């Protein structure tokens, strides 16, 4: 196996024996093969579109789910991944028959085998290292990881019956382009930026899907303690799954708690209206081994991030959608279908209520509509000097001790600075008492990682209000944390929007070759993180 797609990759160069995430070599290899056949089918759909033929939503959804499944910590189930490979081959065969001009198709479009004993041998020839030139490999993978993030966001929008055919067409064209040996560094850099453009569109689509279905997020105080009823803990990012579970648990005597990125579900009017939506339990994904044990009840993983479960609670861990883990029950249900969570609810009834691990509350819901409703107050505070700067600290959390930097950085910020956040990175500082500035909390949580889109909307609005030509002239700094591939599409989207001098930590991606890293540094001012003291001085001058 060779995988270097996430921030925790071994030695920041690549996992080769087993994933730091717990991914086994055979799973890594089958994920490589799934990506390979997804590239192959994408080359065919791209050509079919050029021939004027329509590609069905089902085919678009097949490809996005394939990519989503290979995101870090989403799916560890070899059998499920092999089933996806075979399904993709079936659909690919049908599409190939529709294609008039098959000349010069890549090998990935023509390869076919239903003999699983051949899969490992094939996978070994089509993984990341199959591209020999390290700069081309780096750019291809940068694009693919961005597309994986984009797929995740598209899938969530699709689950709410929103599609953007242009995003799908781009996604497939770009995926197919990573097979094209004629494309050099310049073309792939251009494609990387174009990926950012569609990243913006994909996040806008999801924002529209979420707010159309559930209303605009609003300021919400969320309890982090527990009640007396047994509970079900919902993790991951899929709000539609949360909604279905809330409906099905009503009146059952079972409460629903959010975990990690699902916290954002609490901010939406059409989700928070459920009285059985209790509080938020625990912290970011990487603390789940302790927190799932003490939760006592069943846990539903709707997407990443799964940590290989302990035997003590594996019988309480369920997956659905892109998520999968061998030995855990998977709840089926395609887009548009009502999933049946009755088994989880029945198990919950027999479980003890959650053990309290903390108490108090956190405040969030500062997505674009809510912040823009407060715009006058915010603008006045900036004009009066009460707010000196905004620091975007969105992104992911993770296990590395180096990430304590973000807690220390939040504590060390001047008291007149506001943190804008989204994603699970916020758990590094959202329970600190950082206070407020004239009633505006110093940590404004927009929601999930995809709600970084909201932060961009807010920044663009402030640019307009202050009459600036350039987003980089705002009193705004970017100090973002990354872990998996959704953070990659967020980064590419910000670059496409013209944001410069983003600091990215706790380490720069291992998949960036020195030359590709140099392109990002020279053209966009991308930088890593330093010490807290140095970075505070860099952003604020001597304080
Ligand atoms: Fe956090 Fe994991 Fe949201 Fe990432 S819960 S690192 O998936 O996408 O952020
Ligand atoms: Fe390693 Fe990350 Fe890949 Fe897991 S996802 S195998 S930790 S690089």
PDB file of C-alpha atoms and ligand atoms in Angstrom, residues 1 3-6 8-9 15 19-21 23 72, ligand 2:
ATOM      1  CA  UNK A   1       0.000   0.000   0.000  1.00  0.00           C
ATOM      2  CA  UNK A   3      -1.253   6.393   0.887  1.00  0.00           C
ATOM      3  CA  UNK A   4      -0.322   9.968   1.714  1.00  0.00           C
ATOM      4  CA  UNK A   5      -3.656  11.681   1.416  1.00  0.00           C
ATOM      5  CA  UNK A   6      -4.059  12.946   4.977  1.00  0.00           C
ATOM      6  CA  UNK A   8      -1.386  12.079   9.711  1.00  0.00           C
ATOM      7  CA  UNK A   9       0.415  10.108   6.999  1.00  0.00           C
ATOM      8  CA  UNK A  15       1.719   5.050   4.986  1.00  0.00           C
ATOM      9  CA  UNK A  19      -2.486   3.363   7.799  1.00  0.00           C
ATOM     10  CA  UNK A  20      -1.964   5.550  10.841  1.00  0.00           C
ATOM     11  CA  UNK A  21      -5.771   5.801  10.541  1.00  0.00           C
ATOM     12  CA  UNK A  23      -6.568   1.300   7.218  1.00  0.00           C
ATOM     13  CA  UNK A  72      -9.725   9.219   5.183  1.00  0.00           C
TER      14      UNK A  72
HETATM   15 FE1  LIG B   2      -2.168   7.022   6.136  1.00  0.00          FE
HETATM   16 FE2  LIG B   2      -3.901   9.041   6.111  1.00  0.00          FE
HETATM   17 FE3  LIG B   2      -3.855   7.306   4.104  1.00  0.00          FE
HETATM   18 FE4  LIG B   2      -4.798   6.593   6.510  1.00  0.00          FE
HETATM   19  S1  LIG B   2      -5.653   8.107   5.075  1.00  0.00           S
HETATM   20  S2  LIG B   2      -3.434   5.393   5.197  1.00  0.00           S
HETATM   21  S3  LIG B   2      -3.384   7.734   7.853  1.00  0.00           S
HETATM   22  S4  LIG B   2      -2.240   8.734   4.669  1.00  0.00           S
END
